[in-house]
PDB file of C-alpha atoms and ligand atoms in Angstrom:
ATOM      1  CA  MET D   1     167.259 133.585 230.894  1.00 56.00           C
ATOM      2  CA  SER D   2     165.881 130.414 232.413  1.00 81.00           C
ATOM      3  CA  GLU D   3     167.271 127.007 231.451  1.00 91.00           C
ATOM      4  CA  LYS D   4     165.720 125.220 228.497  1.00 95.00           C
ATOM      5  CA  ILE D   5     164.469 121.683 229.224  1.00 97.00           C
ATOM      6  CA  TYR D   6     163.261 118.793 227.111  1.00 98.00           C
ATOM      7  CA  VAL D   7     160.882 115.952 227.829  1.00 98.00           C
ATOM      8  CA  GLY D   8     161.948 112.446 226.875  1.00 98.00           C
ATOM      9  CA  LEU D   9     159.222 109.828 226.565  1.00 97.00           C
ATOM     10  CA  ASP D  10     159.846 106.057 226.528  1.00 95.00           C
ATOM     11  CA  LEU D  11     156.671 104.232 225.645  1.00 94.00           C
ATOM     12  CA  GLY D  12     156.807 100.574 226.567  1.00 89.00           C
ATOM     13  CA  GLY D  13     154.152  97.859 226.712  1.00 88.00           C
ATOM     14  CA  THR D  14     154.152  97.821 230.566  1.00 90.00           C
ATOM     15  CA  ALA D  15     155.343 101.277 231.595  1.00 93.00           C
ATOM     16  CA  ILE D  16     155.506 104.767 230.281  1.00 96.00           C
ATOM     17  CA  LYS D  17     158.680 106.565 231.384  1.00 97.00           C
ATOM     18  CA  VAL D  18     158.941 110.299 231.122  1.00 98.00           C
ATOM     19  CA  GLY D  19     161.942 112.394 231.998  1.00 98.00           C
ATOM     20  CA  LEU D  20     163.252 115.979 231.956  1.00 98.00           C
ATOM     21  CA  CYS D  21     166.676 116.584 230.388  1.00 97.00           C
ATOM     22  CA  ASN D  22     168.721 119.715 230.031  1.00 96.00           C
ATOM     23  CA  GLU D  23     170.744 120.691 226.985  1.00 94.00           C
ATOM     24  CA  GLN D  24     173.747 118.765 228.240  1.00 93.00           C
ATOM     25  CA  GLY D  25     171.866 115.473 228.342  1.00 93.00           C
ATOM     26  CA  HIS D  26     171.488 115.241 232.096  1.00 95.00           C
ATOM     27  CA  LEU D  27     168.319 113.550 233.297  1.00 97.00           C
ATOM     28  CA  LEU D  28     166.966 116.017 235.861  1.00 97.00           C
ATOM     29  CA  GLN D  29     163.810 114.268 236.964  1.00 96.00           C
ATOM     30  CA  SER D  30     161.811 111.301 235.875  1.00 97.00           C
ATOM     31  CA  TYR D  31     158.511 109.513 236.434  1.00 96.00           C
ATOM     32  CA  GLU D  32     157.203 106.105 235.518  1.00 95.00           C
ATOM     33  CA  GLY D  33     153.561 104.993 235.337  1.00 95.00           C
ATOM     34  CA  PRO D  34     151.576 102.082 233.913  1.00 96.00           C
ATOM     35  CA  THR D  35     150.941 102.189 230.169  1.00 95.00           C
ATOM     36  CA  GLY D  36     147.461 100.845 230.439  1.00 93.00           C
ATOM     37  CA  THR D  37     147.869  98.479 227.512  1.00 89.00           C
ATOM     38  CA  GLY D  38     144.586  96.816 226.714  1.00 89.00           C
ATOM     39  CA  SER D  39     142.545  99.871 227.631  1.00 91.00           C
ATOM     40  CA  GLY D  40     142.643 101.241 224.145  1.00 93.00           C
ATOM     41  CA  THR D  41     144.659 103.833 222.216  1.00 95.00           C
ATOM     42  CA  PRO D  42     142.902 106.954 223.607  1.00 95.00           C
ATOM     43  CA  ALA D  43     143.443 105.764 227.221  1.00 96.00           C
ATOM     44  CA  ILE D  44     147.160 105.178 226.608  1.00 96.00           C
ATOM     45  CA  ILE D  45     147.503 108.675 224.983  1.00 97.00           C
ATOM     46  CA  ASP D  46     145.619 110.200 228.024  1.00 97.00           C
ATOM     47  CA  ASN D  47     148.204 108.504 230.264  1.00 97.00           C
ATOM     48  CA  ILE D  48     151.056 109.920 228.269  1.00 97.00           C
ATOM     49  CA  VAL D  49     149.689 113.434 228.437  1.00 98.00           C
ATOM     50  CA  LYS D  50     148.920 113.071 232.163  1.00 97.00           C
ATOM     51  CA  TYR D  51     152.356 111.805 233.065  1.00 98.00           C
ATOM     52  CA  ILE D  52     154.120 114.520 231.102  1.00 98.00           C
ATOM     53  CA  ARG D  53     152.011 117.271 232.734  1.00 97.00           C
ATOM     54  CA  GLU D  54     152.541 115.828 236.217  1.00 97.00           C
ATOM     55  CA  LEU D  55     156.313 115.463 235.632  1.00 97.00           C
ATOM     56  CA  VAL D  56     156.649 119.133 234.779  1.00 97.00           C
ATOM     57  CA  ASP D  57     154.189 120.330 237.408  1.00 96.00           C
ATOM     58  CA  GLN D  58     156.007 118.456 240.111  1.00 96.00           C
ATOM     59  CA  SER D  59     159.466 119.668 239.034  1.00 96.00           C
ATOM     60  CA  PRO D  60     161.158 123.001 239.794  1.00 96.00           C
ATOM     61  CA  TYR D  61     160.772 123.885 236.103  1.00 96.00           C
ATOM     62  CA  SER D  62     157.887 125.630 234.432  1.00 96.00           C
ATOM     63  CA  TRP D  63     155.960 124.485 231.439  1.00 97.00           C
ATOM     64  CA  ASP D  64     157.275 127.531 229.528  1.00 96.00           C
ATOM     65  CA  GLN D  65     160.814 126.184 229.827  1.00 97.00           C
ATOM     66  CA  VAL D  66     159.872 123.018 227.921  1.00 97.00           C
ATOM     67  CA  GLU D  67     161.298 123.364 224.439  1.00 97.00           C
ATOM     68  CA  GLY D  68     160.093 120.075 223.031  1.00 97.00           C
ATOM     69  CA  ILE D  69     158.925 116.562 223.659  1.00 98.00           C
ATOM     70  CA  GLY D  70     160.832 113.589 222.155  1.00 98.00           C
ATOM     71  CA  ALA D  71     159.437 110.076 222.092  1.00 97.00           C
ATOM     72  CA  GLY D  72     160.905 106.645 221.487  1.00 95.00           C
ATOM     73  CA  MET D  73     158.595 103.861 220.480  1.00 92.00           C
ATOM     74  CA  ALA D  74     158.814 100.213 219.574  1.00 88.00           C
ATOM     75  CA  GLY D  75     157.389  98.929 216.354  1.00 86.00           C
ATOM     76  CA  PHE D  76     157.132 100.348 212.858  1.00 87.00           C
ATOM     77  CA  ILE D  77     157.216 104.137 212.870  1.00 91.00           C
ATOM     78  CA  ASP D  78     156.910 106.670 210.081  1.00 92.00           C
ATOM     79  CA  ILE D  79     159.511 108.991 211.541  1.00 92.00           C
ATOM     80  CA  GLU D  80     158.981 111.808 209.026  1.00 91.00           C
ATOM     81  CA  ASN D  81     155.246 112.046 209.532  1.00 94.00           C
ATOM     82  CA  GLY D  82     155.257 111.142 213.211  1.00 95.00           C
ATOM     83  CA  ILE D  83     152.907 108.133 212.812  1.00 96.00           C
ATOM     84  CA  VAL D  84     153.103 104.835 214.632  1.00 94.00           C
ATOM     85  CA  LEU D  85     152.189 102.418 211.841  1.00 93.00           C
ATOM     86  CA  LEU D  86     152.201  99.345 214.025  1.00 91.00           C
ATOM     87  CA  ALA D  87     153.257  98.845 217.662  1.00 89.00           C
ATOM     88  CA  PRO D  88     152.075  95.469 218.822  1.00 84.00           C
ATOM     89  CA  ASN D  89     153.333  96.036 222.409  1.00 84.00           C
ATOM     90  CA  VAL D  90     150.869  98.894 223.025  1.00 89.00           C
ATOM     91  CA  ASP D  91     148.365  97.928 220.325  1.00 88.00           C
ATOM     92  CA  PHE D  92     148.830 101.112 218.292  1.00 93.00           C
ATOM     93  CA  ARG D  93     147.917 100.990 214.572  1.00 94.00           C
ATOM     94  CA  ASP D  94     148.204 104.046 212.286  1.00 96.00           C
ATOM     95  CA  VAL D  95     148.295 106.458 215.250  1.00 96.00           C
ATOM     96  CA  PRO D  96     149.447 110.000 214.312  1.00 97.00           C
ATOM     97  CA  ILE D  97     151.063 110.306 217.718  1.00 97.00           C
ATOM     98  CA  ARG D  98     153.130 113.360 216.889  1.00 97.00           C
ATOM     99  CA  ASP D  99     150.212 115.554 215.845  1.00 98.00           C
ATOM    100  CA  ILE D 100     148.008 114.321 218.686  1.00 98.00           C
ATOM    101  CA  LEU D 101     150.662 115.198 221.279  1.00 98.00           C
ATOM    102  CA  VAL D 102     151.365 118.624 219.642  1.00 98.00           C
ATOM    103  CA  GLU D 103     147.656 119.384 219.846  1.00 98.00           C
ATOM    104  CA  ARG D 104     147.260 118.135 223.463  1.00 98.00           C
ATOM    105  CA  LEU D 105     150.423 119.659 224.868  1.00 97.00           C
ATOM    106  CA  GLY D 106     151.145 122.635 222.649  1.00 97.00           C
ATOM    107  CA  LYS D 107     154.847 121.800 222.248  1.00 97.00           C
ATOM    108  CA  PRO D 108     156.948 120.562 219.297  1.00 97.00           C
ATOM    109  CA  VAL D 109     157.132 116.724 219.272  1.00 98.00           C
ATOM    110  CA  LYS D 110     159.584 114.377 217.580  1.00 97.00           C
ATOM    111  CA  ILE D 111     159.328 110.583 217.500  1.00 96.00           C
ATOM    112  CA  ASN D 112     161.747 107.847 216.560  1.00 95.00           C
ATOM    113  CA  ASN D 113     162.248 104.135 216.914  1.00 91.00           C
ATOM    114  CA  ASP D 114     163.122 103.017 220.507  1.00 91.00           C
ATOM    115  CA  ALA D 115     166.424 101.346 219.582  1.00 91.00           C
ATOM    116  CA  ASN D 116     167.600 104.468 217.732  1.00 94.00           C
ATOM    117  CA  VAL D 117     166.601 106.654 220.625  1.00 95.00           C
ATOM    118  CA  ALA D 118     168.417 104.461 223.140  1.00 95.00           C
ATOM    119  CA  ALA D 119     171.502 104.515 220.978  1.00 96.00           C
ATOM    120  CA  LEU D 120     171.310 108.334 220.850  1.00 97.00           C
ATOM    121  CA  GLY D 121     170.969 108.467 224.631  1.00 97.00           C
ATOM    122  CA  GLU D 122     174.144 106.410 225.077  1.00 97.00           C
ATOM    123  CA  ALA D 123     175.971 108.420 222.432  1.00 96.00           C
ATOM    124  CA  TRP D 124     174.943 111.758 223.935  1.00 95.00           C
ATOM    125  CA  SER D 125     175.417 111.220 227.616  1.00 94.00           C
ATOM    126  CA  GLY D 126     176.384 107.542 228.206  1.00 97.00           C
ATOM    127  CA  ALA D 127     179.080 105.126 227.030  1.00 98.00           C
ATOM    128  CA  GLY D 128     179.514 107.051 223.766  1.00 97.00           C
ATOM    129  CA  LYS D 129     179.880 110.507 225.229  1.00 95.00           C
ATOM    130  CA  GLY D 130     182.277 112.528 223.150  1.00 93.00           C
ATOM    131  CA  VAL D 131     182.404 109.895 220.437  1.00 95.00           C
ATOM    132  CA  GLY D 132     180.931 110.918 217.046  1.00 94.00           C
ATOM    133  CA  ASN D 133     180.498 107.512 215.489  1.00 97.00           C
ATOM    134  CA  CYS D 134     179.212 104.589 217.430  1.00 98.00           C
ATOM    135  CA  VAL D 135     176.985 101.566 216.994  1.00 98.00           C
ATOM    136  CA  CYS D 136     174.730 100.289 219.778  1.00 98.00           C
ATOM    137  CA  TYR D 137     173.513  96.760 220.303  1.00 97.00           C
ATOM    138  CA  THR D 138     170.717  95.927 222.766  1.00 94.00           C
ATOM    139  CA  LEU D 139     170.772  92.284 223.778  1.00 94.00           C
ATOM    140  CA  GLY D 140     167.400  91.399 225.223  1.00 91.00           C
ATOM    141  CA  THR D 141     164.492  89.225 224.094  1.00 89.00           C
ATOM    142  CA  GLY D 142     165.728  90.179 220.583  1.00 91.00           C
ATOM    143  CA  VAL D 143     168.794  92.005 219.356  1.00 94.00           C
ATOM    144  CA  GLY D 144     168.109  95.692 218.734  1.00 92.00           C
ATOM    145  CA  GLY D 145     170.453  98.183 217.179  1.00 95.00           C
ATOM    146  CA  GLY D 146     171.064 101.853 216.515  1.00 96.00           C
ATOM    147  CA  ILE D 147     173.688 103.687 214.487  1.00 98.00           C
ATOM    148  CA  ILE D 148     175.071 107.070 215.389  1.00 97.00           C
ATOM    149  CA  ILE D 149     177.025 108.927 212.701  1.00 97.00           C
ATOM    150  CA  ASN D 150     178.571 112.285 213.454  1.00 95.00           C
ATOM    151  CA  GLY D 151     176.494 112.464 216.648  1.00 94.00           C
ATOM    152  CA  LYS D 152     173.156 111.833 214.948  1.00 95.00           C
ATOM    153  CA  ILE D 153     170.894 108.875 214.368  1.00 96.00           C
ATOM    154  CA  TYR D 154     171.461 107.307 210.987  1.00 96.00           C
ATOM    155  CA  GLU D 155     167.913 106.427 209.867  1.00 92.00           C
ATOM    156  CA  GLY D 156     168.475 105.039 206.381  1.00 92.00           C
ATOM    157  CA  PHE D 157     166.142 105.203 203.417  1.00 89.00           C
ATOM    158  CA  SER D 158     162.935 104.166 205.243  1.00 84.00           C
ATOM    159  CA  GLY D 159     164.036 104.673 208.877  1.00 83.00           C
ATOM    160  CA  LEU D 160     165.021 101.048 209.396  1.00 86.00           C
ATOM    161  CA  ALA D 161     168.760 101.404 209.517  1.00 93.00           C
ATOM    162  CA  GLY D 162     170.479  99.625 212.393  1.00 94.00           C
ATOM    163  CA  GLU D 163     168.449  96.410 212.430  1.00 93.00           C
ATOM    164  CA  LEU D 164     171.557  94.676 213.660  1.00 96.00           C
ATOM    165  CA  GLY D 165     169.691  91.655 215.008  1.00 95.00           C
ATOM    166  CA  HIS D 166     168.844  90.655 211.496  1.00 96.00           C
ATOM    167  CA  ILE D 167     172.313  90.504 209.990  1.00 97.00           C
ATOM    168  CA  ALA D 168     172.517  86.969 208.595  1.00 97.00           C
ATOM    169  CA  VAL D 169     175.665  85.687 210.279  1.00 97.00           C
ATOM    170  CA  VAL D 170     175.021  82.019 210.988  1.00 97.00           C
ATOM    171  CA  PRO D 171     176.129  79.666 208.194  1.00 97.00           C
ATOM    172  CA  ASP D 172     173.317  77.931 206.251  1.00 95.00           C
ATOM    173  CA  LEU D 173     173.836  74.448 207.791  1.00 94.00           C
ATOM    174  CA  GLU D 174     173.471  75.757 211.360  1.00 95.00           C
ATOM    175  CA  ALA D 175     170.909  78.460 210.643  1.00 96.00           C
ATOM    176  CA  ILE D 176     167.435  78.433 212.084  1.00 96.00           C
ATOM    177  CA  GLN D 177     164.498  80.720 211.172  1.00 96.00           C
ATOM    178  CA  CYS D 178     164.274  84.073 212.884  1.00 94.00           C
ATOM    179  CA  GLY D 179     161.092  85.862 213.966  1.00 90.00           C
ATOM    180  CA  CYS D 180     161.563  88.090 210.887  1.00 90.00           C
ATOM    181  CA  GLY D 181     161.026  85.064 208.636  1.00 94.00           C
ATOM    182  CA  LYS D 182     164.603  84.772 207.403  1.00 96.00           C
ATOM    183  CA  MET D 183     167.335  82.299 208.263  1.00 97.00           C
ATOM    184  CA  GLY D 184     170.501  82.676 210.407  1.00 97.00           C
ATOM    185  CA  CYS D 185     169.981  86.126 211.890  1.00 97.00           C
ATOM    186  CA  LEU D 186     172.201  87.305 214.761  1.00 98.00           C
ATOM    187  CA  GLU D 187     169.107  87.457 216.955  1.00 96.00           C
ATOM    188  CA  THR D 188     168.686  83.701 216.730  1.00 97.00           C
ATOM    189  CA  VAL D 189     171.975  83.056 218.581  1.00 98.00           C
ATOM    190  CA  SER D 190     172.855  86.205 220.568  1.00 97.00           C
ATOM    191  CA  SER D 191     169.620  87.331 222.139  1.00 96.00           C
ATOM    192  CA  ALA D 192     168.403  85.981 225.508  1.00 96.00           C
ATOM    193  CA  THR D 193     165.791  83.989 223.516  1.00 95.00           C
ATOM    194  CA  GLY D 194     168.507  82.531 221.293  1.00 97.00           C
ATOM    195  CA  ILE D 195     170.740  81.620 224.254  1.00 97.00           C
ATOM    196  CA  ILE D 196     167.827  79.902 226.072  1.00 97.00           C
ATOM    197  CA  ARG D 197     166.933  78.018 222.885  1.00 97.00           C
ATOM    198  CA  MET D 198     170.522  76.717 222.497  1.00 97.00           C
ATOM    199  CA  ALA D 199     170.538  75.670 226.124  1.00 98.00           C
ATOM    200  CA  LYS D 200     167.240  73.753 225.767  1.00 97.00           C
ATOM    201  CA  ASP D 201     168.660  72.084 222.599  1.00 97.00           C
ATOM    202  CA  ALA D 202     171.717  71.006 224.559  1.00 97.00           C
ATOM    203  CA  VAL D 203     169.673  69.521 227.321  1.00 97.00           C
ATOM    204  CA  SER D 204     167.312  67.664 224.907  1.00 96.00           C
ATOM    205  CA  ARG D 205     170.325  66.359 222.983  1.00 95.00           C
ATOM    206  CA  GLY D 206     171.526  64.893 226.269  1.00 96.00           C
ATOM    207  CA  ASP D 207     174.707  66.974 226.599  1.00 96.00           C
ATOM    208  CA  ARG D 208     176.221  66.684 230.018  1.00 95.00           C
ATOM    209  CA  THR D 209     175.340  70.014 231.652  1.00 96.00           C
ATOM    210  CA  SER D 210     174.180  71.401 234.997  1.00 97.00           C
ATOM    211  CA  LEU D 211     171.498  73.187 233.001  1.00 97.00           C
ATOM    212  CA  SER D 212     169.578  69.921 232.710  1.00 96.00           C
ATOM    213  CA  LEU D 213     168.807  70.083 236.478  1.00 95.00           C
ATOM    214  CA  LEU D 214     166.828  73.357 236.118  1.00 95.00           C
ATOM    215  CA  ASP D 215     163.059  73.470 235.635  1.00 93.00           C
ATOM    216  CA  SER D 216     163.276  76.459 233.412  1.00 96.00           C
ATOM    217  CA  ILE D 217     166.469  78.059 231.977  1.00 97.00           C
ATOM    218  CA  THR D 218     167.214  81.842 231.758  1.00 97.00           C
ATOM    219  CA  ALA D 219     170.063  83.443 229.829  1.00 97.00           C
ATOM    220  CA  LYS D 220     171.623  84.291 233.230  1.00 97.00           C
ATOM    221  CA  ASP D 221     171.621  80.591 234.209  1.00 98.00           C
ATOM    222  CA  VAL D 222     173.549  79.817 231.043  1.00 98.00           C
ATOM    223  CA  PHE D 223     176.193  82.530 231.822  1.00 98.00           C
ATOM    224  CA  ASP D 224     176.374  81.399 235.479  1.00 97.00           C
ATOM    225  CA  ALA D 225     176.966  77.810 234.443  1.00 98.00           C
ATOM    226  CA  ALA D 226     179.536  78.861 231.841  1.00 98.00           C
ATOM    227  CA  LYS D 227     181.423  80.975 234.385  1.00 97.00           C
ATOM    228  CA  ALA D 228     181.428  77.867 236.687  1.00 97.00           C
ATOM    229  CA  GLY D 229     183.076  75.837 234.011  1.00 97.00           C
ATOM    230  CA  ASP D 230     180.081  73.952 232.506  1.00 98.00           C
ATOM    231  CA  GLU D 231     181.350  73.082 229.070  1.00 97.00           C
ATOM    232  CA  ALA D 232     178.048  72.922 227.275  1.00 98.00           C
ATOM    233  CA  ALA D 233     177.183  76.376 228.663  1.00 98.00           C
ATOM    234  CA  GLU D 234     180.608  77.647 227.704  1.00 98.00           C
ATOM    235  CA  ARG D 235     179.977  76.586 224.103  1.00 98.00           C
ATOM    236  CA  ILE D 236     176.652  78.395 224.025  1.00 98.00           C
ATOM    237  CA  VAL D 237     178.177  81.638 225.349  1.00 98.00           C
ATOM    238  CA  SER D 238     181.072  81.487 222.987  1.00 98.00           C
ATOM    239  CA  ARG D 239     178.696  80.944 220.071  1.00 98.00           C
ATOM    240  CA  ALA D 240     176.635  83.993 221.107  1.00 98.00           C
ATOM    241  CA  ALA D 241     179.861  86.010 221.467  1.00 98.00           C
ATOM    242  CA  TYR D 242     181.344  84.717 218.275  1.00 98.00           C
ATOM    243  CA  TYR D 243     178.458  85.885 216.091  1.00 98.00           C
ATOM    244  CA  LEU D 244     178.319  89.265 217.842  1.00 98.00           C
ATOM    245  CA  GLY D 245     181.987  89.763 217.144  1.00 98.00           C
ATOM    246  CA  LYS D 246     181.542  88.598 213.586  1.00 98.00           C
ATOM    247  CA  SER D 247     178.745  91.030 212.996  1.00 98.00           C
ATOM    248  CA  MET D 248     180.873  93.884 214.408  1.00 98.00           C
ATOM    249  CA  ALA D 249     183.706  92.970 212.089  1.00 98.00           C
ATOM    250  CA  ALA D 250     181.263  93.273 209.161  1.00 97.00           C
ATOM    251  CA  VAL D 251     179.744  96.564 210.442  1.00 98.00           C
ATOM    252  CA  THR D 252     183.288  97.935 210.915  1.00 98.00           C
ATOM    253  CA  THR D 253     184.132  97.443 207.282  1.00 97.00           C
ATOM    254  CA  ILE D 254     181.076  99.513 206.316  1.00 97.00           C
ATOM    255  CA  LEU D 255     180.829 102.233 208.933  1.00 97.00           C
ATOM    256  CA  ASN D 256     184.196 102.384 210.679  1.00 97.00           C
ATOM    257  CA  PRO D 257     182.702 103.362 214.036  1.00 98.00           C
ATOM    258  CA  GLU D 258     184.943 104.271 216.968  1.00 98.00           C
ATOM    259  CA  ARG D 259     182.981 102.457 219.576  1.00 98.00           C
ATOM    260  CA  TYR D 260     180.487  99.587 219.981  1.00 98.00           C
ATOM    261  CA  ILE D 261     178.157  99.912 222.942  1.00 98.00           C
ATOM    262  CA  ILE D 262     176.337  96.936 224.164  1.00 97.00           C
ATOM    263  CA  GLY D 263     173.312  97.153 226.494  1.00 95.00           C
ATOM    264  CA  GLY D 264     170.313  95.068 227.438  1.00 93.00           C
ATOM    265  CA  GLY D 265     169.906  92.232 229.988  1.00 92.00           C
ATOM    266  CA  VAL D 266     172.379  89.842 228.339  1.00 94.00           C
ATOM    267  CA  SER D 267     175.185  92.480 228.489  1.00 94.00           C
ATOM    268  CA  LYS D 268     175.060  92.216 232.314  1.00 93.00           C
ATOM    269  CA  ALA D 269     177.205  89.068 231.901  1.00 95.00           C
ATOM    270  CA  GLY D 270     180.066  91.578 231.862  1.00 95.00           C
ATOM    271  CA  ASP D 271     183.704  90.904 230.925  1.00 96.00           C
ATOM    272  CA  PHE D 272     183.108  87.207 230.668  1.00 97.00           C
ATOM    273  CA  LEU D 273     181.022  87.938 227.562  1.00 98.00           C
ATOM    274  CA  PHE D 274     182.790  91.175 226.429  1.00 98.00           C
ATOM    275  CA  ASP D 275     186.280  89.613 226.414  1.00 98.00           C
ATOM    276  CA  GLN D 276     185.076  86.863 224.071  1.00 98.00           C
ATOM    277  CA  ILE D 277     183.405  89.348 221.701  1.00 98.00           C
ATOM    278  CA  ARG D 278     186.540  91.506 221.674  1.00 98.00           C
ATOM    279  CA  GLU D 279     188.726  88.460 220.928  1.00 98.00           C
ATOM    280  CA  VAL D 280     186.550  87.443 217.929  1.00 98.00           C
ATOM    281  CA  PHE D 281     186.389  91.035 216.684  1.00 98.00           C
ATOM    282  CA  ARG D 282     190.250  91.262 216.726  1.00 98.00           C
ATOM    283  CA  GLU D 283     190.497  87.922 214.959  1.00 98.00           C
ATOM    284  CA  LEU D 284     188.120  88.770 212.086  1.00 98.00           C
ATOM    285  CA  THR D 285     188.658  92.522 211.486  1.00 98.00           C
ATOM    286  CA  PRO D 286     191.562  93.776 209.330  1.00 97.00           C
ATOM    287  CA  GLU D 287     194.314  95.229 211.501  1.00 96.00           C
ATOM    288  CA  THR D 288     194.029  98.769 210.116  1.00 96.00           C
ATOM    289  CA  LEU D 289     190.278  98.860 210.717  1.00 96.00           C
ATOM    290  CA  GLN D 290     190.322  97.601 214.260  1.00 96.00           C
ATOM    291  CA  LYS D 291     192.852 100.162 215.535  1.00 96.00           C
ATOM    292  CA  GLY D 292     191.337 102.285 218.308  1.00 96.00           C
ATOM    293  CA  VAL D 293     187.960 100.547 218.196  1.00 98.00           C
ATOM    294  CA  GLU D 294     186.407  99.775 221.541  1.00 98.00           C
ATOM    295  CA  ILE D 295     183.657  97.432 222.601  1.00 98.00           C
ATOM    296  CA  VAL D 296     182.084  98.629 225.814  1.00 98.00           C
ATOM    297  CA  PRO D 297     178.985  98.167 227.990  1.00 98.00           C
ATOM    298  CA  ALA D 298     176.167 100.707 227.934  1.00 97.00           C
ATOM    299  CA  THR D 299     176.062 102.863 231.048  1.00 97.00           C
ATOM    300  CA  LEU D 300     172.665 104.457 231.114  1.00 97.00           C
ATOM    301  CA  GLY D 301     170.486 101.327 231.661  1.00 94.00           C
ATOM    302  CA  ASN D 302     166.766 102.006 231.415  1.00 92.00           C
ATOM    303  CA  ASP D 303     167.295 105.731 231.302  1.00 96.00           C
ATOM    304  CA  ALA D 304     168.852 105.617 227.785  1.00 96.00           C
ATOM    305  CA  GLY D 305     165.432 105.743 226.089  1.00 95.00           C
ATOM    306  CA  MET D 306     164.241 108.895 227.921  1.00 97.00           C
ATOM    307  CA  ILE D 307     167.556 110.720 227.567  1.00 97.00           C
ATOM    308  CA  GLY D 308     167.853 109.793 223.851  1.00 97.00           C
ATOM    309  CA  ALA D 309     164.240 110.850 223.193  1.00 98.00           C
ATOM    310  CA  ALA D 310     164.940 114.289 224.687  1.00 97.00           C
ATOM    311  CA  GLY D 311     168.155 114.288 222.584  1.00 97.00           C
ATOM    312  CA  LEU D 312     166.084 114.198 219.431  1.00 96.00           C
ATOM    313  CA  PHE D 313     165.837 117.992 219.846  1.00 95.00           C
ATOM    314  CA  ILE D 314     169.473 118.578 220.478  1.00 89.00           C
ATOM    315  CA  ARG D 315     171.191 115.952 218.401  1.00 77.00           C
ATOM    316  CA  SER D 316     169.236 115.763 215.116  1.00 71.00           C
TER     317      SER D 316
HETATM  318 ZN1   ZN F 401     165.788  88.174 211.520  1.00 72.12          ZN
END
């Protein structure tokens, strides 16, 4: 019998990524094309259909071998009914994407939130391989999250479980408002946006820092300065790390996961960041609960979304 394969779709505002995975979670082939944001919902859907067809046509696999198509999408998703309620990055509103793709492609389709899908990808064939319970953080413009319990995505009551970026960790006196409207969320201090904001605050306060010499500041600039011994930058990094570690201590008391997986642009700072997070985690988590728990970098990079989307058929 010929091998079964699965399509994983990662729909982003700039690019649509489609990949073919086997049942073991190996990405066999992938393709990336422009989303066409701004050209309207039907045009974007046409692109999705076209890229999936081309991907399979240009692979050594036949369309008959495709068992299903999984899709990860940003925004508010009705997972059960396969509807994108609102996805500002692609301008989708109340789009019944699952049924549309089933009709256009004639294969079963499953959709889920992009952060959940990336977490599933890492758990299935990345940094969480072989680990049943793990929690993933994505540190980018915001802080995304996904929870994997017994190898499967934990969705929660309305599909919104794992919104780790909005755990209120910053004490009231130091808290600022988050994009979600609430105060003191993790995202306000540990995302790239939060790190840049703290750096700009330090510069405008007149703190002595090499960052004041830059025209514009990126999160990487802050890490580079901190690694070079700039004290103001060091304080910013340790603050970002502190609240990440603190949030993990809290999550640990609730879920007792075996592994924390951290991905996204900010995680590229490597051990300089990870060692500080681990130290805070050890400090704040009860001894018995921290035993055997690891905090590790994600390994799949941008492929996590495609692999996890395909995994919706194997691991759900
Ligand atoms: Zn928030």
